[in-house]
CSV table of C-alpha atoms in Angstrom, one decimal:
chain,number,residue,atom,x,y,z
A,739,MET,CA,0.0,0.0,0.0
A,740,SER,CA,3.0,2.4,0.5
A,741,GLU,CA,3.0,3.8,-3.0
A,742,LEU,CA,-0.8,4.5,-2.8
A,743,ASN,CA,-0.9,5.8,0.8
A,744,LYS,CA,-0.4,9.5,-0.1
A,745,GLU,CA,-3.0,9.5,-2.9
A,746,VAL,CA,-5.6,7.6,-0.8
A,747,VAL,CA,-5.0,9.9,2.2
A,748,ASP,CA,-5.2,13.1,0.1
A,749,LEU,CA,-8.4,11.9,-1.5
A,750,VAL,CA,-10.1,10.7,1.7
A,751,TRP,CA,-8.8,13.2,4.3
A,752,GLY,CA,-7.4,16.1,2.2
A,753,ARG,CA,-4.5,18.1,3.4
A,754,PRO,CA,-5.6,19.6,6.7
A,755,SER,CA,-3.8,22.6,8.1
A,756,GLY,CA,-1.4,21.7,10.9
A,757,GLY,CA,0.1,18.7,9.0
A,758,GLY,CA,-2.2,15.9,10.0
A,759,VAL,CA,-5.7,14.6,10.6
A,760,SER,CA,-7.2,15.3,14.0
A,761,ALA,CA,-6.8,12.3,16.3
A,762,SER,CA,-10.4,12.7,17.6
A,763,ILE,CA,-11.8,12.6,14.1
A,764,PHE,CA,-9.8,9.6,13.0
A,765,ARG,CA,-10.8,7.8,16.2
A,766,ARG,CA,-14.5,8.4,15.4
A,767,TRP,CA,-13.9,6.5,12.1
A,768,THR,CA,-12.1,3.5,13.7
A,769,GLN,CA,-15.1,1.2,14.1
A,770,GLY,CA,-16.3,-1.9,12.4
A,771,PHE,CA,-19.7,-3.0,11.1
A,772,VAL,CA,-21.3,-4.1,14.3
A,773,PHE,CA,-24.9,-5.3,14.6
A,774,SER,CA,-27.0,-3.9,17.4
A,775,GLU,CA,-27.7,-6.2,20.3
A,776,ASN,CA,-31.3,-5.0,20.3
A,777,GLU,CA,-32.0,-5.1,16.5
A,778,HIS,CA,-30.3,-8.0,14.8
A,779,THR,CA,-30.5,-6.5,11.3
A,780,ALA,CA,-29.4,-3.0,12.3
A,781,LEU,CA,-25.8,-1.7,12.3
A,782,GLU,CA,-24.6,0.5,15.2
A,783,GLN,CA,-22.7,3.7,14.9
A,784,PHE,CA,-20.7,4.8,17.9
A,785,GLU,CA,-19.9,8.4,17.1
A,786,GLY,CA,-20.7,11.0,14.4
A,787,GLY,CA,-18.9,10.8,11.0
A,788,PRO,CA,-18.9,7.2,9.7
A,789,CYS,CA,-22.7,7.4,8.9
A,790,ALA,CA,-21.6,8.3,5.4
A,791,VAL,CA,-20.5,4.7,5.0
A,792,ILE,CA,-22.7,2.9,7.6
A,793,ALA,CA,-26.0,4.3,6.4
A,794,PRO,CA,-25.6,3.3,2.7
A,795,VAL,CA,-24.4,-0.1,3.8
A,796,GLN,CA,-27.5,-0.3,6.1
A,797,ALA,CA,-29.8,0.7,3.2
A,798,PHE,CA,-28.4,-2.1,0.9
A,799,LEU,CA,-28.4,-4.5,3.8
A,800,LEU,CA,-32.1,-3.9,4.3
A,801,LYS,CA,-32.8,-4.3,0.6
A,802,ASN,CA,-31.2,-7.7,0.6
A,803,ILE,CA,-32.9,-8.8,3.8
A,804,LEU,CA,-36.4,-7.5,3.0
A,805,PHE,CA,-36.5,-8.4,-0.7
A,806,ASN,CA,-33.9,-11.1,-1.3
A,807,ARG,CA,-34.4,-13.3,1.8
A,808,GLU,CA,-37.3,-15.5,2.4
A,809,CYS,CA,-37.9,-15.2,6.1
A,810,PRO,CA,-41.1,-14.3,7.9
A,811,ASN,CA,-39.3,-12.4,10.6
A,812,TRP,CA,-36.8,-10.1,8.9
A,813,ARG,CA,-35.8,-8.5,12.2
A,814,GLU,CA,-34.4,-11.8,13.6
A,815,MET,CA,-31.1,-13.0,12.2
A,816,PRO,CA,-28.7,-15.4,13.8
A,817,GLU,CA,-25.0,-14.6,13.6
A,818,GLU,CA,-24.2,-16.8,10.7
A,819,GLU,CA,-27.0,-15.1,8.6
A,820,GLN,CA,-25.6,-11.7,9.8
A,821,ARG,CA,-22.3,-12.7,8.4
A,822,THR,CA,-23.7,-13.8,5.0
A,823,ALA,CA,-26.0,-10.8,4.7
A,824,LEU,CA,-23.3,-8.2,5.6
A,825,CYS,CA,-20.7,-9.7,3.3
A,826,SER,CA,-23.1,-10.1,0.4
A,827,THR,CA,-24.0,-6.4,0.8
A,828,LEU,CA,-20.4,-5.3,0.9
A,829,SER,CA,-19.7,-7.3,-2.2
A,830,GLU,CA,-22.6,-5.7,-4.0
A,831,ILE,CA,-21.4,-2.2,-3.3
A,832,LEU,CA,-17.9,-3.1,-4.4
A,833,GLU,CA,-19.3,-4.6,-7.7
A,834,SER,CA,-21.2,-1.4,-8.3
A,835,ALA,CA,-18.0,0.7,-7.8
A,836,CYS,CA,-15.9,-1.4,-10.2
A,837,SER,CA,-15.4,0.5,-13.4
A,838,SER,CA,-12.6,-1.7,-14.8
A,839,PRO,CA,-13.6,-3.7,-17.9
A,840,ALA,CA,-11.2,-6.4,-16.5
A,841,THR,CA,-13.4,-6.7,-13.4
A,842,GLU,CA,-10.6,-6.0,-11.0
A,843,PHE,CA,-11.5,-5.7,-7.3
A,844,CYS,CA,-9.2,-4.4,-4.6
A,845,LEU,CA,-9.6,-5.3,-1.0
A,846,VAL,CA,-7.7,-3.4,1.7
A,847,THR,CA,-6.9,-5.3,4.8
A,848,TRP,CA,-4.3,-5.7,7.5
A,849,ALA,CA,-0.8,-6.7,6.6
A,850,LYS,CA,0.1,-10.2,7.9
A,851,GLY,CA,0.5,-10.2,11.6
A,852,GLN,CA,-0.6,-6.5,12.0
A,853,SER,CA,-4.3,-6.8,12.8
A,854,PRO,CA,-5.2,-5.1,16.1
A,855,HIS,CA,-5.7,-7.9,18.5
A,856,THR,CA,-9.2,-8.6,19.9
A,857,SER,CA,-10.3,-9.7,23.2
A,858,THR,CA,-10.4,-13.5,23.9
A,859,GLN,CA,-13.3,-13.0,26.4
A,860,SER,CA,-16.6,-14.7,25.8
A,861,SER,CA,-19.2,-12.9,23.8
A,862,THR,CA,-21.2,-12.0,26.9
A,863,GLN,CA,-18.2,-10.5,28.6
A,864,THR,CA,-17.3,-8.6,25.5
A,865,ASN,CA,-20.7,-7.1,25.2
A,866,THR,CA,-20.6,-6.0,28.8
A,867,GLN,CA,-17.2,-4.5,28.4
A,868,THR,CA,-18.3,-2.7,25.2
A,869,GLN,CA,-20.6,-0.4,27.2
A,870,SER,CA,-17.6,1.2,29.0
A,871,GLN,CA,-15.1,1.2,26.1
A,872,SER,CA,-14.5,4.1,23.7
A,873,PRO,CA,-15.7,3.5,20.2
A,874,SER,CA,-12.3,3.0,18.8
A,875,GLN,CA,-11.7,0.2,21.4
A,876,THR,CA,-15.0,-1.7,20.7
A,877,GLU,CA,-14.2,-5.2,19.4
A,878,ASP,CA,-16.3,-8.3,18.9
A,879,ALA,CA,-15.2,-11.5,20.4
A,880,PRO,CA,-13.5,-13.6,17.6
A,881,GLU,CA,-14.9,-16.7,16.1
A,882,PRO,CA,-13.2,-20.1,16.8
A,883,GLU,CA,-9.7,-19.9,15.4
A,884,SER,CA,-10.3,-22.3,12.6
A,885,SER,CA,-12.8,-20.0,10.9
A,886,GLN,CA,-10.6,-17.0,10.9
A,887,PRO,CA,-8.5,-15.8,8.0
A,888,PRO,CA,-4.8,-16.6,8.4
A,889,GLN,CA,-3.8,-13.0,9.1
A,890,GLU,CA,-6.3,-12.8,11.9
A,891,GLN,CA,-4.5,-15.6,13.7
A,892,GLN,CA,-1.2,-13.9,13.9
A,893,PRO,CA,-0.1,-12.5,17.3
A,894,THR,CA,0.6,-8.8,17.4
A,895,ALA,CA,1.5,-6.1,19.8
A,896,LEU,CA,-0.7,-3.6,18.1
A,897,ALA,CA,-3.7,-2.8,20.2
A,898,ALA,CA,-6.8,-1.0,18.9
A,899,GLU,CA,-6.6,1.7,21.4
A,900,ASP,CA,-3.0,2.5,20.4
A,901,LEU,CA,-3.8,2.7,16.7
A,902,GLY,CA,-3.1,6.2,15.4
A,903,PHE,CA,-3.5,7.7,11.9
A,904,GLU,CA,0.1,7.1,10.8
A,905,GLN,CA,0.2,3.6,12.4
A,906,PHE,CA,-3.0,2.6,10.6
A,907,HIS,CA,-1.7,3.5,7.2
A,908,SER,CA,1.6,1.7,7.8
A,909,VAL,CA,0.0,-1.7,8.4
A,910,LEU,CA,-2.3,-2.1,5.4
A,911,GLN,CA,-2.0,-4.4,2.4
A,912,LYS,CA,-4.0,-4.6,-0.8
A,913,ARG,CA,-5.4,-7.7,-2.3
A,914,THR,CA,-6.6,-8.0,-5.9
A,915,VAL,CA,-9.4,-10.2,-7.0
A,916,MET,CA,-10.2,-10.8,-10.7
A,917,SER,CA,-13.8,-12.3,-10.6
A,918,VAL,CA,-17.1,-11.6,-8.9
A,919,SER,CA,-17.2,-15.1,-7.5
A,920,GLY,CA,-13.7,-14.6,-6.1
A,921,LEU,CA,-14.7,-11.3,-4.6
A,922,ARG,CA,-17.6,-12.8,-2.8
A,923,GLU,CA,-15.5,-15.6,-1.3
A,924,GLU,CA,-12.7,-13.2,-0.3
A,925,VAL,CA,-15.1,-10.7,1.3
A,926,LEU,CA,-16.8,-13.5,3.2
A,927,SER,CA,-13.4,-14.8,4.5
A,928,LEU,CA,-12.7,-11.2,5.8
A,929,TYR,CA,-15.8,-11.0,7.9
A,930,HIS,CA,-13.9,-10.6,11.1
A,931,THR,CA,-11.9,-7.8,9.5
A,932,TRP,CA,-15.0,-5.9,8.5
A,933,ARG,CA,-16.6,-6.1,12.0
A,934,GLY,CA,-13.4,-5.4,13.9
A,935,CYS,CA,-11.4,-2.3,14.5
A,936,CYS,CA,-11.4,0.0,11.4
A,937,GLY,CA,-13.6,-2.3,9.4
A,938,VAL,CA,-15.5,0.7,8.1
A,939,LEU,CA,-12.3,2.5,6.9
A,940,LEU,CA,-10.9,-0.7,5.4
A,941,PHE,CA,-14.1,-1.2,3.4
A,942,LEU,CA,-14.1,2.5,2.3
A,943,TYR,CA,-10.5,2.2,1.1
A,944,SER,CA,-11.5,-1.0,-0.8
A,945,VAL,CA,-14.3,0.8,-2.6
A,946,ILE,CA,-11.9,3.7,-3.5
A,947,LEU,CA,-9.2,1.4,-4.9
A,948,THR,CA,-11.7,-0.7,-6.7
A,949,LYS,CA,-13.3,2.4,-8.3
A,950,GLY,CA,-9.8,3.9,-9.0
A,951,ILE,CA,-8.5,7.1,-7.6
A,952,GLU,CA,-8.3,8.8,-11.0
A,953,ASN,CA,-11.9,7.8,-11.8
A,954,ILE,CA,-13.1,9.3,-8.6
A,955,ARG,CA,-11.2,12.6,-9.2
A,956,ASN,CA,-12.7,12.8,-12.7
A,957,GLU,CA,-16.2,12.6,-11.1
A,958,ILE,CA,-15.8,14.8,-8.1
A,959,GLN,CA,-16.8,18.4,-8.9
A,960,ASP,CA,-14.2,20.0,-6.5
A,961,THR,CA,-11.1,17.8,-6.5
A,962,MET,CA,-9.8,19.9,-3.5
A,963,GLU,CA,-12.8,18.7,-1.4
A,964,PRO,CA,-11.9,15.5,0.5
A,965,LEU,CA,-14.3,12.6,0.9
A,966,ILE,CA,-14.2,13.1,4.7
A,967,ASP,CA,-14.3,16.7,6.1
A,968,PRO,CA,-11.0,17.2,8.0
A,969,VAL,CA,-12.6,19.6,10.4
A,970,HIS,CA,-15.9,18.0,11.3
A,971,GLY,CA,-15.4,14.4,10.2
A,972,HIS,CA,-18.5,14.1,8.1
A,973,GLY,CA,-18.6,12.3,4.7
A,974,SER,CA,-19.2,14.3,1.6
A,975,GLN,CA,-22.1,13.9,-0.9
A,976,SER,CA,-19.5,12.5,-3.3
A,977,LEU,CA,-18.8,9.7,-0.8
A,978,VAL,CA,-22.4,8.9,-0.3
A,979,ASN,CA,-23.1,8.9,-4.0
A,980,LEU,CA,-20.1,6.6,-4.6
A,981,LEU,CA,-21.5,4.0,-2.2
A,982,VAL,CA,-25.1,4.4,-3.4
A,983,THR,CA,-24.6,4.6,-7.2
A,984,GLY,CA,-21.0,3.6,-7.8
A,985,HIS,CA,-20.2,7.1,-9.1
A,986,ALA,CA,-18.6,9.8,-6.9
A,987,VAL,CA,-20.4,12.7,-8.4
A,988,SER,CA,-21.0,15.7,-6.2
A,989,ASN,CA,-24.6,16.5,-7.1
A,990,VAL,CA,-28.0,14.8,-6.6
A,991,TRP,CA,-29.9,16.0,-9.7
A,992,ASP,CA,-30.6,13.8,-12.7
A,993,GLY,CA,-28.0,13.9,-15.5
A,994,ASP,CA,-25.3,16.5,-16.2
A,995,ARG,CA,-25.8,20.3,-16.3
A,996,GLU,CA,-23.9,23.2,-17.8
A,997,CYS,CA,-23.1,26.1,-15.6
A,998,SER,CA,-20.9,29.0,-16.9
A,999,GLY,CA,-19.3,26.6,-19.4
A,1000,MET,CA,-18.6,24.0,-16.8
A,1001,LYS,CA,-20.2,20.5,-16.9
A,1002,LEU,CA,-21.6,19.5,-13.5
A,1003,HIS,CA,-22.1,15.8,-13.1
A,1004,GLY,CA,-25.3,14.3,-11.6
A,1005,ILE,CA,-26.9,10.9,-11.3
A,1006,HIS,CA,-27.3,9.0,-14.5
A,1007,LYS,CA,-29.6,6.1,-13.7
A,1008,GLN,CA,-32.2,4.9,-11.3
A,1009,ALA,CA,-30.5,3.9,-8.0
A,1010,SER,CA,-31.3,0.7,-6.1
A,1011,VAL,CA,-31.9,2.6,-2.9
A,1012,GLY,CA,-32.9,6.3,-2.7
A,1013,PHE,CA,-31.8,9.5,-1.1
A,1014,LEU,CA,-33.8,12.4,0.3
A,1015,THR,CA,-32.4,15.3,2.2
A,1016,LEU,CA,-33.7,18.0,4.5
A,1017,MET,CA,-31.5,20.4,2.5
A,1018,GLU,CA,-34.1,20.2,-0.3
A,1019,SER,CA,-36.9,21.4,2.0
A,1020,LEU,CA,-34.6,24.4,2.9
A,1021,LEU,CA,-34.2,25.0,-0.9
A,1022,TYR,CA,-30.4,24.3,-0.9
A,1023,CYS,CA,-30.7,21.6,-3.6
A,1024,LYS,CA,-33.1,19.5,-5.7
A,1025,VAL,CA,-32.9,15.7,-5.6
A,1026,GLY,CA,-33.6,14.2,-9.0
A,1027,ALA,CA,-36.0,11.3,-9.8
A,1028,PHE,CA,-33.1,8.7,-10.0
A,1029,LEU,CA,-32.5,9.1,-6.3
A,1030,LYS,CA,-36.0,10.1,-5.2
A,1031,SER,CA,-37.6,7.2,-7.0
A,1032,PRO,CA,-35.3,4.2,-6.5
A,1033,LYS,CA,-35.9,0.5,-7.4
A,1034,PHE,CA,-36.7,-0.4,-3.8
A,1035,PRO,CA,-38.6,1.5,-1.2
A,1036,ILE,CA,-35.6,2.4,1.0
A,1037,TRP,CA,-34.3,5.9,1.3
A,1038,ILE,CA,-31.2,7.3,3.0
A,1039,LEU,CA,-32.3,10.5,4.8
A,1040,GLY,CA,-29.8,13.4,5.1
A,1041,SER,CA,-29.9,16.2,7.7
A,1042,GLU,CA,-27.3,18.9,8.0
A,1043,THR,CA,-24.9,16.5,9.9
A,1044,HIS,CA,-26.2,13.0,9.8
A,1045,LEU,CA,-27.6,10.1,7.7
A,1046,SER,CA,-30.4,7.8,8.7
A,1047,VAL,CA,-32.6,5.4,6.7
A,1048,PHE,CA,-36.4,5.4,6.1
A,1049,PHE,CA,-37.9,2.2,4.6
A,1050,THR,CA,-41.0,0.2,4.0
A,1051,LYS,CA,-41.9,-3.1,2.3
A,1052,GLU,CA,-44.6,-1.4,0.2
A,1053,MET,CA,-43.2,-1.9,-3.4
A,1054,SER,CA,-46.0,0.1,-4.9
A,1055,LEU,CA,-44.2,3.2,-3.7
A,1056,VAL,CA,-41.5,2.7,-6.3
A,1057,GLY,CA,-43.8,1.6,-9.2
A,1058,PRO,CA,-44.0,3.3,-12.6
A,1059,GLU,CA,-44.9,7.0,-12.5
A,1060,SER,CA,-48.6,7.6,-12.9
A,1061,PRO,CA,-49.9,10.3,-15.4
A,1062,SER,CA,-50.8,12.5,-12.4
A,1063,GLU,CA,-47.4,12.1,-10.8
A,1064,GLN,CA,-45.8,12.9,-14.2
A,1065,ALA,CA,-48.0,16.0,-14.5
A,1066,ARG,CA,-47.0,17.1,-11.0
A,1067,ARG,CA,-43.3,16.6,-11.8
A,1068,VAL,CA,-43.5,18.5,-15.1
A,1069,PHE,CA,-45.6,21.3,-13.6
A,1070,GLN,CA,-43.0,21.7,-10.8
A,1071,SER,CA,-40.1,21.8,-13.3
A,1072,PHE,CA,-41.7,25.1,-14.4
A,1073,ASP,CA,-41.9,26.2,-10.8
A,1074,PRO,CA,-38.2,25.9,-9.7
A,1075,GLU,CA,-38.9,27.8,-6.4
A,1076,ASP,CA,-41.7,25.4,-5.4
A,1077,ASN,CA,-44.3,28.1,-5.0
A,1078,GLY,CA,-47.1,25.8,-5.9
A,1079,PHE,CA,-48.0,27.9,-8.9
A,1080,ILE,CA,-46.7,29.1,-12.3
A,1081,ALA,CA,-47.2,32.2,-14.3
A,1082,GLU,CA,-50.2,31.8,-16.7
A,1083,SER,CA,-47.8,32.5,-19.6
A,1084,LEU,CA,-46.2,29.2,-18.9
A,1085,LEU,CA,-49.4,27.1,-19.0
A,1086,GLU,CA,-49.1,26.4,-22.8
A,1087,ASP,CA,-45.6,25.1,-22.3
A,1088,VAL,CA,-46.7,22.8,-19.5
A,1089,MET,CA,-49.6,21.5,-21.5
A,1090,LYS,CA,-47.3,20.8,-24.5
A,1091,ALA,CA,-44.8,19.0,-22.3
A,1092,LEU,CA,-47.6,16.7,-21.1
A,1093,ASP,CA,-48.9,16.1,-24.6
A,1094,LEU,CA,-52.2,17.8,-23.7
A,1095,VAL,CA,-54.2,19.7,-26.3
A,1096,SER,CA,-52.4,23.0,-26.6
A,1097,GLU,CA,-54.2,25.0,-29.3
A,1098,PRO,CA,-54.2,28.7,-28.3
A,1099,GLU,CA,-58.0,28.9,-28.1
A,1100,TYR,CA,-58.1,25.9,-25.8
A,1101,VAL,CA,-55.3,27.2,-23.6
A,1102,SER,CA,-57.0,30.5,-23.3
A,1103,LEU,CA,-60.2,28.7,-22.2
A,1104,VAL,CA,-58.3,26.7,-19.6
A,1105,LYS,CA,-56.6,29.9,-18.3
A,1106,SER,CA,-60.0,31.6,-17.7
A,1107,LYS,CA,-61.2,28.5,-15.9
A,1108,LEU,CA,-58.1,28.0,-13.7
A,1109,ASP,CA,-57.5,31.7,-13.1
A,1110,PRO,CA,-61.1,33.1,-12.8
A,1111,GLU,CA,-59.9,36.2,-10.9
A,1112,SER,CA,-57.2,37.0,-13.5
A,1113,LEU,CA,-54.4,36.9,-10.9
A,1114,GLY,CA,-51.9,35.8,-13.6
A,1115,ILE,CA,-51.0,32.5,-11.9
A,1116,ILE,CA,-52.1,28.9,-12.3
A,1117,LEU,CA,-52.1,26.8,-9.1
A,1118,LEU,CA,-50.9,23.2,-9.1
A,1119,GLY,CA,-54.0,21.8,-7.3
A,1120,PRO,CA,-56.7,23.1,-9.7
A,1121,PHE,CA,-54.4,22.2,-12.7
A,1122,LEU,CA,-54.2,18.5,-11.6
A,1123,LEU,CA,-58.0,18.4,-10.8
A,1124,GLU,CA,-58.8,19.8,-14.2
A,1125,PHE,CA,-56.7,17.3,-16.2
A,1126,PHE,CA,-56.3,14.3,-13.9
A,1127,PRO,CA,-59.3,14.3,-11.6
A,1128,ASP,CA,-59.6,10.5,-11.1
A,1129,GLN,CA,-56.0,9.5,-11.4
A,1130,ASP,CA,-55.0,6.9,-8.8
A,1131,SER,CA,-51.3,6.9,-8.2
A,1132,GLY,CA,-51.4,3.3,-7.1
A,1133,ILE,CA,-50.0,4.2,-3.7
A,1134,PRO,CA,-52.1,2.9,-0.8
A,1135,ASP,CA,-53.6,5.5,1.5
A,1136,SER,CA,-51.6,4.1,4.4
A,1137,PHE,CA,-48.7,1.7,4.9
A,1138,PRO,CA,-46.3,0.5,7.6
A,1139,ILE,CA,-43.0,2.4,7.8
A,1140,TYR,CA,-39.7,2.1,9.7
A,1141,HIS,CA,-36.9,4.5,10.6
A,1142,TYR,CA,-33.3,3.6,11.4
A,1143,ASN,CA,-30.8,5.8,13.2
A,1144,GLY,CA,-27.5,4.0,14.0
A,1145,LEU,CA,-26.4,6.4,16.8
A,1146,LYS,CA,-27.3,5.1,20.2
A,1147,GLN,CA,-27.8,8.6,21.7
A,1148,SER,CA,-30.3,9.3,18.9
A,1149,ASN,CA,-32.5,6.4,19.9
A,1150,HIS,CA,-35.0,6.0,22.8
A,1151,ASN,CA,-33.2,4.6,25.9
A,1152,GLU,CA,-30.0,4.6,23.8
A,1153,ARG,CA,-31.0,1.3,22.1
A,1154,VAL,CA,-30.5,1.1,18.4
A,1155,GLU,CA,-33.8,-0.2,17.2
A,1156,TYR,CA,-36.1,0.6,14.3
A,1157,VAL,CA,-38.9,3.0,15.0
A,1158,GLU,CA,-42.2,1.7,13.6
A,1159,GLY,CA,-45.0,3.8,12.3
A,1160,THR,CA,-47.7,4.3,9.7
A,1161,ALA,CA,-47.6,6.7,6.8
A,1162,LEU,CA,-50.7,8.4,5.3
A,1163,VAL,CA,-50.3,9.8,1.8
A,1164,LEU,CA,-53.1,12.3,1.2
A,1165,GLY,CA,-54.1,14.2,-1.9
A,1166,PHE,CA,-53.8,17.9,-2.2
A,1167,GLU,CA,-57.5,18.2,-1.9
A,1168,ASP,CA,-57.7,16.2,1.4
A,1169,PRO,CA,-57.9,18.0,4.8
A,1170,MET,CA,-54.5,17.9,6.5
A,1171,VAL,CA,-54.2,15.6,9.5
A,1172,ARG,CA,-51.1,17.6,10.8
A,1173,THR,CA,-49.5,14.9,12.9
A,1174,ASP,CA,-46.2,16.8,13.4
A,1175,ASP,CA,-43.7,19.0,11.7
A,1176,THR,CA,-40.5,17.2,12.5
A,1177,PRO,CA,-37.3,17.1,10.3
A,1178,VAL,CA,-38.1,13.5,9.3
A,1179,LYS,CA,-41.5,14.6,8.0
A,1180,ARG,CA,-40.1,17.7,6.2
A,1181,CYS,CA,-37.5,15.5,4.6
A,1182,LEU,CA,-40.1,13.0,3.3
A,1183,GLN,CA,-42.3,15.8,2.1
A,1184,THR,CA,-39.8,16.5,-0.7
A,1185,LYS,CA,-40.9,13.1,-2.1
A,1186,TRP,CA,-44.6,13.1,-0.9
A,1187,PRO,CA,-45.8,16.7,-0.3
A,1188,TYR,CA,-48.9,15.5,1.6
A,1189,ILE,CA,-47.4,12.7,3.8
A,1190,GLU,CA,-48.4,12.4,7.4
A,1191,LEU,CA,-46.6,10.1,9.9
A,1192,LEU,CA,-48.0,8.3,12.9
A,1193,TRP,CA,-45.3,6.7,15.0
A,1194,THR,CA,-45.9,4.0,17.6
A,1195,THR,CA,-43.4,5.7,20.0
A,1196,ASP,CA,-44.1,8.7,22.2
A,1197,ARG,CA,-41.6,10.8,20.3
A,1198,SER,CA,-40.8,11.0,16.6
A,1199,PRO,CA,-37.5,9.4,15.4
A,1200,SER,CA,-34.5,11.7,15.1
A,1201,LEU,CA,-33.0,12.7,11.8
A,1202,ASN,CA,-29.8,13.7,13.7
């Protein structure tokens, strides 16, 4: 790894002033993929920062558990199934990142004999000890020695709590795998590495080297922006997009855009899992349909500082776009400020875009009907009622929902568990139920403007 260390470090951590990465920020990232004791299919996050990797992995993990696994109780999973599900998910993300026609995958792991040693206590003792350890010290008890990869069996003086930034990068090695089947076998054999100290970082480095440093630089809008903020420790949008779509683009809109002669890259195809952000409700950005309407009803939710996951098993939510939904989307494309109306001069363009009759006489008639007071604006609601009065979107009126937040302190009683609830998707003409006005709801309203949420807990789940 020595010849790649500087390039990888510059890409991931940047070149922070003062000559190095903050020890506290690096420590926050030195955790593995650890399942919650209270929710067997949920990953736990110990401190702020690594949600940029953990949340996308959790989203894909849920996709595989909910839709690829035949089991009546998806929330119960013995350790062997956890191992299979996690490693299958990590392999899937690595496959998505691979842009080499030769199908070359890179796995970053500990050099032989350099893995930070883990406790030899029983699982029960380790779980008890975990409560008092710092996140960087948290380790799972190892499996029987025969099931561990050879490098995990080597004795070493390197302890997890002593692992610093420079030390970490001095004890890594890169493995190259040349087939998908070989990748899946190798990832499975490294299960103890992924769940142990620095497993999240080792996986992130594996994705980066599989994608290719130069390929990532070509996709990132600002090559000076590192994937991990050196001041606050949060992952960038490019990092999230890399894990979700396989492309490290910096934007969340559909396709590429030109701005002052510069091409700005966006998302180019429908993602398997989606992304919604509170920043859109604050008008800082606009998420495109490729992320807003994914293949599976699972969405990563972004706040100003954290990532969580909203999901359901209701596949009709990601079905083909209905005519009324298309009309809403087209209308809103002429209303970039989301005012809920357009100037009446734009009505003809909207009708043409929707292949509606757009003869001048007819458009004039529609204007007089939709703007009887001659205010010069056309409201979205009356427009949809006029042309799509009986359109059924195919979405049920209500459906079960779940929210995941990997941070203990963001969960009730500091137990990482899914928060259950029911979603009501109302029409614009329906009376508002007004259940709450929380960040989670405002985030979801960027996808479903008239959604209402009824949670089974006393308090709404936290987006932070």
